mmCIF file of C-alpha atoms in Angstrom:
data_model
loop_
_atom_site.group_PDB
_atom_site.id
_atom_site.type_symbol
_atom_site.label_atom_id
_atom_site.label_comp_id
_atom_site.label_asym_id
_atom_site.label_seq_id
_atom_site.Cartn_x
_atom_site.Cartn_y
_atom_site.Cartn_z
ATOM 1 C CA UNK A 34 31.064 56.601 5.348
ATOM 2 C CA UNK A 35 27.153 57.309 5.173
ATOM 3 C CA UNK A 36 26.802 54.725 3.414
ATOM 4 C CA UNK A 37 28.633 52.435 5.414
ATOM 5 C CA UNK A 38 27.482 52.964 8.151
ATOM 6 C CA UNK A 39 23.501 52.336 6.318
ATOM 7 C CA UNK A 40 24.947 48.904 5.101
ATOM 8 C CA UNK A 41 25.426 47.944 8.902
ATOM 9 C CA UNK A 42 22.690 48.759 10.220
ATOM 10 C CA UNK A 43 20.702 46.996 7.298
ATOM 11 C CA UNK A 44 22.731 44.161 8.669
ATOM 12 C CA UNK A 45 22.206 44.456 12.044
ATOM 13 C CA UNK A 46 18.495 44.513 11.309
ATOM 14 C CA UNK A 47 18.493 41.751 9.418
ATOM 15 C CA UNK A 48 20.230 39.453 11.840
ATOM 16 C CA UNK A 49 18.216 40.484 14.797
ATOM 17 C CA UNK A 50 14.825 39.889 12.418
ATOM 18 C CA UNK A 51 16.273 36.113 11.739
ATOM 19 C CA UNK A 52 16.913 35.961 15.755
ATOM 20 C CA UNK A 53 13.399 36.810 16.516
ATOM 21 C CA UNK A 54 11.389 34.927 13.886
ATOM 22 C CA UNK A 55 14.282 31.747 14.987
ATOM 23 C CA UNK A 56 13.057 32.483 18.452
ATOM 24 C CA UNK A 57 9.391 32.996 17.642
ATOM 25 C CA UNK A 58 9.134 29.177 16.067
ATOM 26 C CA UNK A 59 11.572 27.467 18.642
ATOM 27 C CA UNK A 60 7.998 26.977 21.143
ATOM 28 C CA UNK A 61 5.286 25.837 18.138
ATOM 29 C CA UNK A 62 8.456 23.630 16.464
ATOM 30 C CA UNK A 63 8.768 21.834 19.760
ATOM 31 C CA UNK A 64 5.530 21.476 20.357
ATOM 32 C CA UNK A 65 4.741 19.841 17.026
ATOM 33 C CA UNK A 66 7.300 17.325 17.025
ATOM 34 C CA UNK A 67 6.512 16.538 20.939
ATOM 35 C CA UNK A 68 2.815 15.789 19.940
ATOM 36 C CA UNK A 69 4.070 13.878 16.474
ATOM 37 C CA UNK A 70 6.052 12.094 18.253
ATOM 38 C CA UNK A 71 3.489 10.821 21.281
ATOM 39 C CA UNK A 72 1.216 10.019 18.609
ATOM 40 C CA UNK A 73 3.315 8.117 16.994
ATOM 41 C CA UNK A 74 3.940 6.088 20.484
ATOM 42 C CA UNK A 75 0.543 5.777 21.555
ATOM 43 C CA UNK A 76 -0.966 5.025 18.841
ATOM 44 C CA UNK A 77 1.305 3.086 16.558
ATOM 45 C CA UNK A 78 3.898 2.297 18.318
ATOM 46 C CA UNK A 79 2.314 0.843 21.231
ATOM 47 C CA UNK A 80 -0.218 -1.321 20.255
ATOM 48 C CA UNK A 81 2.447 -2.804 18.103
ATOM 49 C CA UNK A 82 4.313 -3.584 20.583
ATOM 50 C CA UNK A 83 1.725 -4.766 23.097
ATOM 51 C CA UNK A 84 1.017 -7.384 19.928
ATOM 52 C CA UNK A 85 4.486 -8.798 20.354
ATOM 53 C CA UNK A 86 4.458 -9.015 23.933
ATOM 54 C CA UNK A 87 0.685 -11.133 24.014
ATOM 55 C CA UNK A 88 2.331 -13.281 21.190
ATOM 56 C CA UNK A 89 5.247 -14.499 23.591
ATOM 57 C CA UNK A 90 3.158 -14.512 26.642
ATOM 58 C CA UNK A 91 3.211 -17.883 26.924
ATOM 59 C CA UNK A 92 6.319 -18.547 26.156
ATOM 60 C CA UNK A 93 8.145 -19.063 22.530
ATOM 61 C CA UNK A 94 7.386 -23.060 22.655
ATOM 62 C CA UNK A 95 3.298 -22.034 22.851
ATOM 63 C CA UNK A 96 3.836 -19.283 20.274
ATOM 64 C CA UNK A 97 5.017 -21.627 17.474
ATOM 65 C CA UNK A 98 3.056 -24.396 18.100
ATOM 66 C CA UNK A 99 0.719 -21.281 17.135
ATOM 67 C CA UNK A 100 1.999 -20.530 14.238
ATOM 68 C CA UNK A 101 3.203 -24.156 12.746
ATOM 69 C CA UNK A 102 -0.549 -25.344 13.696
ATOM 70 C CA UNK A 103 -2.256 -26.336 10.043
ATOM 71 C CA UNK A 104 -5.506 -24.048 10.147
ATOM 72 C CA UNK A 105 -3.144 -21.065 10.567
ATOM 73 C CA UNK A 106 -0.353 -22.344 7.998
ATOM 74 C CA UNK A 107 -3.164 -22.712 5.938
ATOM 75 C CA UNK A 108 -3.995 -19.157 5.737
ATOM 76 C CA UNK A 109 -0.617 -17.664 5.915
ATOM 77 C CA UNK A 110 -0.303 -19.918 2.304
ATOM 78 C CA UNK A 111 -3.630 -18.122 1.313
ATOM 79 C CA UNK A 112 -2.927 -14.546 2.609
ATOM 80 C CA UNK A 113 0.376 -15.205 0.206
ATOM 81 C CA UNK A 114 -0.942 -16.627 -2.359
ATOM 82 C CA UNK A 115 -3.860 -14.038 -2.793
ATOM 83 C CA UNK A 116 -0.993 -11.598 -2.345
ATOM 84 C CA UNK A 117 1.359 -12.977 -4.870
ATOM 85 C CA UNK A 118 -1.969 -12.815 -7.420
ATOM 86 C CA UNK A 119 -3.095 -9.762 -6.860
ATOM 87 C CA UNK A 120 -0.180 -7.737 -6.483
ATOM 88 C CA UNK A 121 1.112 -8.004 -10.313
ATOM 89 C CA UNK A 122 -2.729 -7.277 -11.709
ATOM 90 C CA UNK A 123 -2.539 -4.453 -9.826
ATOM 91 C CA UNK A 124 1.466 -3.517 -11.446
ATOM 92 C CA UNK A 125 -0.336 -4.199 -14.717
ATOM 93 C CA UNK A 126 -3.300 -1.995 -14.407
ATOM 94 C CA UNK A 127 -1.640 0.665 -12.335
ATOM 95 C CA UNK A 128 1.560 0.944 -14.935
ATOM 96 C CA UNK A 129 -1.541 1.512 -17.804
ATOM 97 C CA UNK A 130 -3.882 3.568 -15.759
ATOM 98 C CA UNK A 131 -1.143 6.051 -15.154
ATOM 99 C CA UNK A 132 0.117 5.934 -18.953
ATOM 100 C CA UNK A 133 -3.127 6.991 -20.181
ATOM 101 C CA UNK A 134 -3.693 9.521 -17.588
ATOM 102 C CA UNK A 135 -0.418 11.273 -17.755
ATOM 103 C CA UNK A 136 0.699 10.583 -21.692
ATOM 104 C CA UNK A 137 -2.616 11.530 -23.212
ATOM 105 C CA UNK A 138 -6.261 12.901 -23.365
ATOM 106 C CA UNK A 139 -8.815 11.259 -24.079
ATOM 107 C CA UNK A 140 -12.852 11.974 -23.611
ATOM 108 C CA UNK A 141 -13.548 10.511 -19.707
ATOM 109 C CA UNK A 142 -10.087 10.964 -18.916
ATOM 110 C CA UNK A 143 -11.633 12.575 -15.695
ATOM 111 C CA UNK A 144 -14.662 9.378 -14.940
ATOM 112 C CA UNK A 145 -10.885 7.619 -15.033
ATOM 113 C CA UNK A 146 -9.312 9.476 -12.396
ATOM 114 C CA UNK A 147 -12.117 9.425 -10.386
ATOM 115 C CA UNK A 148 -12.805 5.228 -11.056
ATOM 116 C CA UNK A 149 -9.206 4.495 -9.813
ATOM 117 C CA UNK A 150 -10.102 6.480 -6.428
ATOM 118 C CA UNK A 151 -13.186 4.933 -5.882
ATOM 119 C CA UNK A 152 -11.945 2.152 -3.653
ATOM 120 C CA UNK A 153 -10.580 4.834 -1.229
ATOM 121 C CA UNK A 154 -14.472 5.829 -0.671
ATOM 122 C CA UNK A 155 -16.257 2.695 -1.199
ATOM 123 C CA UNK A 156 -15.857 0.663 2.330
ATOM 124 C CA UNK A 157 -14.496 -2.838 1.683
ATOM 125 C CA UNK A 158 -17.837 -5.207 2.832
ATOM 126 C CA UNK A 159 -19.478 -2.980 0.120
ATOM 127 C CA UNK A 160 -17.111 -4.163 -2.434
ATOM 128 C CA UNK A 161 -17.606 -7.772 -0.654
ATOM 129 C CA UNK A 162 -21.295 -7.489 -1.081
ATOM 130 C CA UNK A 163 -21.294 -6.291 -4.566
ATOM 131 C CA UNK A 164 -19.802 -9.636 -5.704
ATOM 132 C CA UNK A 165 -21.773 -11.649 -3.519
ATOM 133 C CA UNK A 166 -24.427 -10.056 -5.677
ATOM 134 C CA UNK A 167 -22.996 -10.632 -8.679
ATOM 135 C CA UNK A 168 -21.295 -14.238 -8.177
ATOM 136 C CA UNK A 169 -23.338 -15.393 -5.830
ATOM 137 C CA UNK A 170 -25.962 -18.693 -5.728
ATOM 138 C CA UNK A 171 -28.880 -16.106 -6.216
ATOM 139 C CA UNK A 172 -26.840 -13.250 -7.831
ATOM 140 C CA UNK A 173 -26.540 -12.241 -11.654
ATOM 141 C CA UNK A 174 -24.251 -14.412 -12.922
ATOM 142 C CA UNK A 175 -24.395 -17.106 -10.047
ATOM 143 C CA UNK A 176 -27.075 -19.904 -11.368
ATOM 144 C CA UNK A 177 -24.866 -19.756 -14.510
ATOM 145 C CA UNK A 178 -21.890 -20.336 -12.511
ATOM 146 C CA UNK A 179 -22.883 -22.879 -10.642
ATOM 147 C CA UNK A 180 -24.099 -24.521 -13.859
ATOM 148 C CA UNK A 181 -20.778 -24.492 -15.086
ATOM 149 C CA UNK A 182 -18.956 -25.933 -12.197
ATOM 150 C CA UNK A 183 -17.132 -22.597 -11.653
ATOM 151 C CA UNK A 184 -16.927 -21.813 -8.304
ATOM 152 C CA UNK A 185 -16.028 -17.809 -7.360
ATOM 153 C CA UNK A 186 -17.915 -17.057 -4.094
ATOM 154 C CA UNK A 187 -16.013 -18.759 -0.892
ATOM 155 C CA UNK A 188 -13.351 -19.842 -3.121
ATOM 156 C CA UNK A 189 -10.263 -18.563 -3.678
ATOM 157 C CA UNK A 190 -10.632 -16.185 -7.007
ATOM 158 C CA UNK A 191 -13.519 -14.628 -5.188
ATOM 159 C CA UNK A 192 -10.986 -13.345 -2.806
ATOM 160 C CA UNK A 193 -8.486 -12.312 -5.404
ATOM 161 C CA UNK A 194 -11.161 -10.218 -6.800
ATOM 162 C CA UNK A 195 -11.930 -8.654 -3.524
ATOM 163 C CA UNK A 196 -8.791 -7.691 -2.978
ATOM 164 C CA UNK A 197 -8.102 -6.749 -6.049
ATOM 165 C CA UNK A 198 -10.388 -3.929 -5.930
ATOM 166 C CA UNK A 199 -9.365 -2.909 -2.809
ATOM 167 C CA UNK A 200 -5.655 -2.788 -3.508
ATOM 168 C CA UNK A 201 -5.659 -1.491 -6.928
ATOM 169 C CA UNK A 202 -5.708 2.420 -6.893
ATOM 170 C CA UNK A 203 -1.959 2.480 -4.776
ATOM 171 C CA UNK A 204 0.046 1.325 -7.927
ATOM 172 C CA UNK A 205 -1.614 3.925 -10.363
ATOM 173 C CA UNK A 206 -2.228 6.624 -7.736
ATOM 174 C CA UNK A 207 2.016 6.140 -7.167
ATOM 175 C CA UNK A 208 2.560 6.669 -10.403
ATOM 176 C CA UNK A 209 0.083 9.160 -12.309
ATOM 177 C CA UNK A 210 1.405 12.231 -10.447
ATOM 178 C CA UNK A 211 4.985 11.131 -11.518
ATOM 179 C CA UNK A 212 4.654 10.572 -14.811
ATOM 180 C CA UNK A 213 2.352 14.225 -14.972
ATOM 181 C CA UNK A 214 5.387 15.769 -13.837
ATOM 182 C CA UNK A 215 7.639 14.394 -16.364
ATOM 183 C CA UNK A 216 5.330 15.401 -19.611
ATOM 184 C CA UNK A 217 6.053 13.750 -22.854
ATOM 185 C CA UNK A 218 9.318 15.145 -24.163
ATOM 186 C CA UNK A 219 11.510 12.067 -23.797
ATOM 187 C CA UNK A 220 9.267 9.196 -25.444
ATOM 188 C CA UNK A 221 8.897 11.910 -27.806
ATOM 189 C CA UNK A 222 12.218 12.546 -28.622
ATOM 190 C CA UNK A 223 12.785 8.154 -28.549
ATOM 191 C CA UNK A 224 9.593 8.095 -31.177
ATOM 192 C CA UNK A 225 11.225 10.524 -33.737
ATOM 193 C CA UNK A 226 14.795 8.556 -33.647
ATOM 194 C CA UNK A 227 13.227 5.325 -34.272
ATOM 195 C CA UNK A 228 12.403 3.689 -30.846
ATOM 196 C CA UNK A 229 9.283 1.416 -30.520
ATOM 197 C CA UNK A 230 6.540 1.755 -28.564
ATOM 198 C CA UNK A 231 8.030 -0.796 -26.604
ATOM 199 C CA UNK A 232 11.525 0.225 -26.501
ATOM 200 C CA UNK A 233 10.781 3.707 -25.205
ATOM 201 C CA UNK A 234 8.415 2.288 -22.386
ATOM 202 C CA UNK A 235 11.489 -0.136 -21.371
ATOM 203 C CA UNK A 236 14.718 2.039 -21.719
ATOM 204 C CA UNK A 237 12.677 5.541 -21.200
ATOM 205 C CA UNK A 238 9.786 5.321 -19.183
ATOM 206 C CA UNK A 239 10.479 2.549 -16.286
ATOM 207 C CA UNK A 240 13.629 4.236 -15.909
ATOM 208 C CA UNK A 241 12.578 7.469 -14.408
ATOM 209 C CA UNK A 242 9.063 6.082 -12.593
ATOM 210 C CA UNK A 243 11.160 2.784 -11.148
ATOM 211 C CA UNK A 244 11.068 4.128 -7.728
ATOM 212 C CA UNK A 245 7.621 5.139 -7.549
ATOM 213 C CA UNK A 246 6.032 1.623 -9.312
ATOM 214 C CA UNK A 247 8.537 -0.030 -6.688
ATOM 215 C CA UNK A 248 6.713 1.861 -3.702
ATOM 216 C CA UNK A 249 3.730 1.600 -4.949
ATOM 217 C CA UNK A 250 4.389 -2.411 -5.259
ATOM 218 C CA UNK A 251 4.948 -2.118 -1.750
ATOM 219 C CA UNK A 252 1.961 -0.610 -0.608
ATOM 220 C CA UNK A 253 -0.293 -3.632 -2.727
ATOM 221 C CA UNK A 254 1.127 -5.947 -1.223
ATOM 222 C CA UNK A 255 0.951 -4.336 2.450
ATOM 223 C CA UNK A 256 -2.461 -3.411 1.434
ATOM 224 C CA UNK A 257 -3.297 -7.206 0.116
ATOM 225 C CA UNK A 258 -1.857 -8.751 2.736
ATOM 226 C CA UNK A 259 -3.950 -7.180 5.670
ATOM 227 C CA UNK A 260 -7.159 -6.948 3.762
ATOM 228 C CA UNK A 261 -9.898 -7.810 6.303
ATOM 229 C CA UNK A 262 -13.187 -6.591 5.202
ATOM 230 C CA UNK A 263 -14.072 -7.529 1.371
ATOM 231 C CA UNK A 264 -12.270 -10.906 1.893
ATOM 232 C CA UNK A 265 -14.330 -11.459 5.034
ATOM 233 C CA UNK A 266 -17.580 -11.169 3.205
ATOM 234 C CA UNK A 267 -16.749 -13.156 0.542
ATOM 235 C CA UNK A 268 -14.298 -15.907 1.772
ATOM 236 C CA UNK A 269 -17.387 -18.021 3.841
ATOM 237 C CA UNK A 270 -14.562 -17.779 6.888
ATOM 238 C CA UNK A 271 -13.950 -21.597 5.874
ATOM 239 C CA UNK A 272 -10.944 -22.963 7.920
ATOM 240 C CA UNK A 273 -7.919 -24.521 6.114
ATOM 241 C CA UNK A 274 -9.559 -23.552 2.859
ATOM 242 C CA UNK A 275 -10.249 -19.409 2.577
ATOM 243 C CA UNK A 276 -9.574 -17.987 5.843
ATOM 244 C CA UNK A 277 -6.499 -15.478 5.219
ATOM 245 C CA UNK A 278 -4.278 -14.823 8.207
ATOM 246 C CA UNK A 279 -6.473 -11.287 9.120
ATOM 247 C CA UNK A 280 -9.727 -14.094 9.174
ATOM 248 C CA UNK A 281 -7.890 -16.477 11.120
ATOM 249 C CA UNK A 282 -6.912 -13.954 13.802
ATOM 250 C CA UNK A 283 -10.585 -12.943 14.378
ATOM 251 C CA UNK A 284 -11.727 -16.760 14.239
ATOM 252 C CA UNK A 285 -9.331 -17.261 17.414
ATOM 253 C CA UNK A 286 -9.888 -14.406 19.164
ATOM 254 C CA UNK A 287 -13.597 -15.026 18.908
ATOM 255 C CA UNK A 288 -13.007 -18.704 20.197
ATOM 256 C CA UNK A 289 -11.061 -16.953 23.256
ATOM 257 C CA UNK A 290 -7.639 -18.650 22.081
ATOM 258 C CA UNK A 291 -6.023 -15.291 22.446
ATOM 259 C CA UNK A 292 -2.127 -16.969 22.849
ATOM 260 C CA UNK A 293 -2.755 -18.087 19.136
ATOM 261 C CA UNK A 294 -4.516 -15.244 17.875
ATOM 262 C CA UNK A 295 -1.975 -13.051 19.152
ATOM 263 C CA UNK A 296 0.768 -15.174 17.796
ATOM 264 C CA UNK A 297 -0.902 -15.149 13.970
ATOM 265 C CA UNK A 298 -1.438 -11.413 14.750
ATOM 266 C CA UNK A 299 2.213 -11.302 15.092
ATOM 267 C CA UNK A 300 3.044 -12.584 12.510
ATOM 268 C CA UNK A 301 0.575 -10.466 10.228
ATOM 269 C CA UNK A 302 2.399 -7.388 11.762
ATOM 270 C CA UNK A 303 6.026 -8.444 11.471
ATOM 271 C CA UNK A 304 5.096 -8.577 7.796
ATOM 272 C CA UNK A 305 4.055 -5.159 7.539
ATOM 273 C CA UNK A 306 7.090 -4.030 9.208
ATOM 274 C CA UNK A 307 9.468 -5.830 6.917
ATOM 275 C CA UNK A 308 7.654 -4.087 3.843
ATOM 276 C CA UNK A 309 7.711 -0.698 5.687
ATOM 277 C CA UNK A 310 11.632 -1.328 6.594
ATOM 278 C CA UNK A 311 12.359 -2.648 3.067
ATOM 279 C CA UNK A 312 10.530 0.744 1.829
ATOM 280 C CA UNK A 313 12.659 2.791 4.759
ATOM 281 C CA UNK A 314 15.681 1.475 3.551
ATOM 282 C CA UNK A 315 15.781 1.602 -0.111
ATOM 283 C CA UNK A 316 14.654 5.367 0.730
ATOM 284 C CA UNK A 317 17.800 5.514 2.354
ATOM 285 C CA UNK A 318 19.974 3.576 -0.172
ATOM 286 C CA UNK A 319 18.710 5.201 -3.353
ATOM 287 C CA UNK A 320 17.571 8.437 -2.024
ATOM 288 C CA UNK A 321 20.169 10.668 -3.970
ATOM 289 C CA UNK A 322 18.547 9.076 -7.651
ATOM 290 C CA UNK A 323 15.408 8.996 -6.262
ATOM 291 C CA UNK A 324 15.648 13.115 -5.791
ATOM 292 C CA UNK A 325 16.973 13.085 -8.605
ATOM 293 C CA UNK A 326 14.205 11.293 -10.419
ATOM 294 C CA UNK A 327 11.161 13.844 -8.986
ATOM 295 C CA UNK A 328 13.470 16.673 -9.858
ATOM 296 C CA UNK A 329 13.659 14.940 -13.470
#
């Protein structure tokens, strides 16, 4: 009966513990998710939103006429292009970065690490500046370039590059911390029955990091498409020729052709909300084998 009775009161205390520490973080939970949430609206949300409306100001006749105008197809074509370019470099180095980061050590393995982050510091016009220096008419390699007929600075590969650098630490920053977590054991285990180096990449590796090389794809291209900075420095801000869509929108809203640059703007923005939705929803498609994946 003593005992009993010690058993329900151990209960009792218990549940009224879990009632006040439930009752304690009712107030800061709130709170958080309030101020999350305005955040979210003021700051994301609403500007978005205040984009749209400019874009249509004028009506949806004005807003294409916008859009199909050939300066601004022009550098939707470029902004794509550059894109569709620097996107799979960046798969390519990203998918080997992480391999020799996570399968193996190797003297500098840190100087790696700390290489691939280095765009994350480094503002973009420095990275624009550096290959002006380099490519440039009166930079290292430019009087040789020129002499060649190869033309890098306010061309099109110029901007590649620039963007390349920029973009290229979200594919191999996606995947390093993934394939860490994961270890060795199964390309192992595929080596000692007779698998290939390329076999167990294909049917052992990609398998279990799919997921996080698709997001990181994702981000790249987000990344690419809105770069502003490098590619500004670097492009010469030519129309029709290397002015991406980010470029073009400044060029109009400089010229005080705000119905247009609004419109491009837009446009620029409706494209990073189809990548973020495309991310949203394969996050809710696949999200049972993606858990399963990180807890793999």
């Amino acid at each position: 009966m003593a005992r009993l009775d010690l058993f329900q009161a151990m209960a009792a205390r218990s549940r009224a513990v879990a009632a006040a520490a439930t009752g304690e973080s009712v107030l800061p939970r709130v709170l958080l998710t309030t101020a999350a949430v305005l955040f979210l609206v003021v700051f994301l949300m609403l500007p978005l939103v205040l984009v749209f409306m400019e874009a249509f100001r004028n009506g949806v006749g004005v807003y294409f006429e916008s859009i199909l105008e050939p300066d601004a197809l022009a550098a939707v074509r470029l902004t794509l292009l550059v894109a569709a370019i620097s996107v799979p470099l960046n798969l390519v180095f990203g998918i080997a970065a992480a391999w020799a980061v996570a399968k193996f050590e190797f003297p500098g393995k840190g100087l790696l690490v700390t290489l691939i982050d280095l765009p994350f510091s480094v503002s973009p016009v420095i990275a624009g500046l550096v290959y002006v220096l380099l490519f440039g008419s009166h930079g290292f390699l430019g009087p040789w370039l020129a002499k060649h007929g190869i033309e890098i600075i306010f061309a099109v590969p110029g901007i590649v590059l620039a963007t390349v650098f920029v973009t290229f630490p979200f594919v191999a920053r996606e995947l390093i911390p993934l394939m860490e977590e994961q270890g060795t054991g199964e390309e192992q285990a595929a080596l000692s029955l007779g698998a290939s180096g390329w076999q167990t990449f294909r049917y052992v590796t990609l398998p279990n990091v799919k997921w996080g090389l698709l997001y990181g794809v994702l981000l790249c291209n987000a990344r690419a498409m809105g770069e502003f900075g490098a590619v500004s420095v670097i492009s010469g801000h030519i129309r029709g020729l290397t002015n991406t869509m980010p470029l073009h929108v400044e060029i109009l809203y400089n010229e005080y052709n705000f119905a247009a640059s609004f419109a491009v703007a837009s446009l620029l923005a409706f494209l990073a909300v189809v990548t973020l939705a495309l991310k949203s929803c394969l996050e809710w498609r696949y999200g049972d084998q993606l858990a399963a994946t990180r807890r793999h």
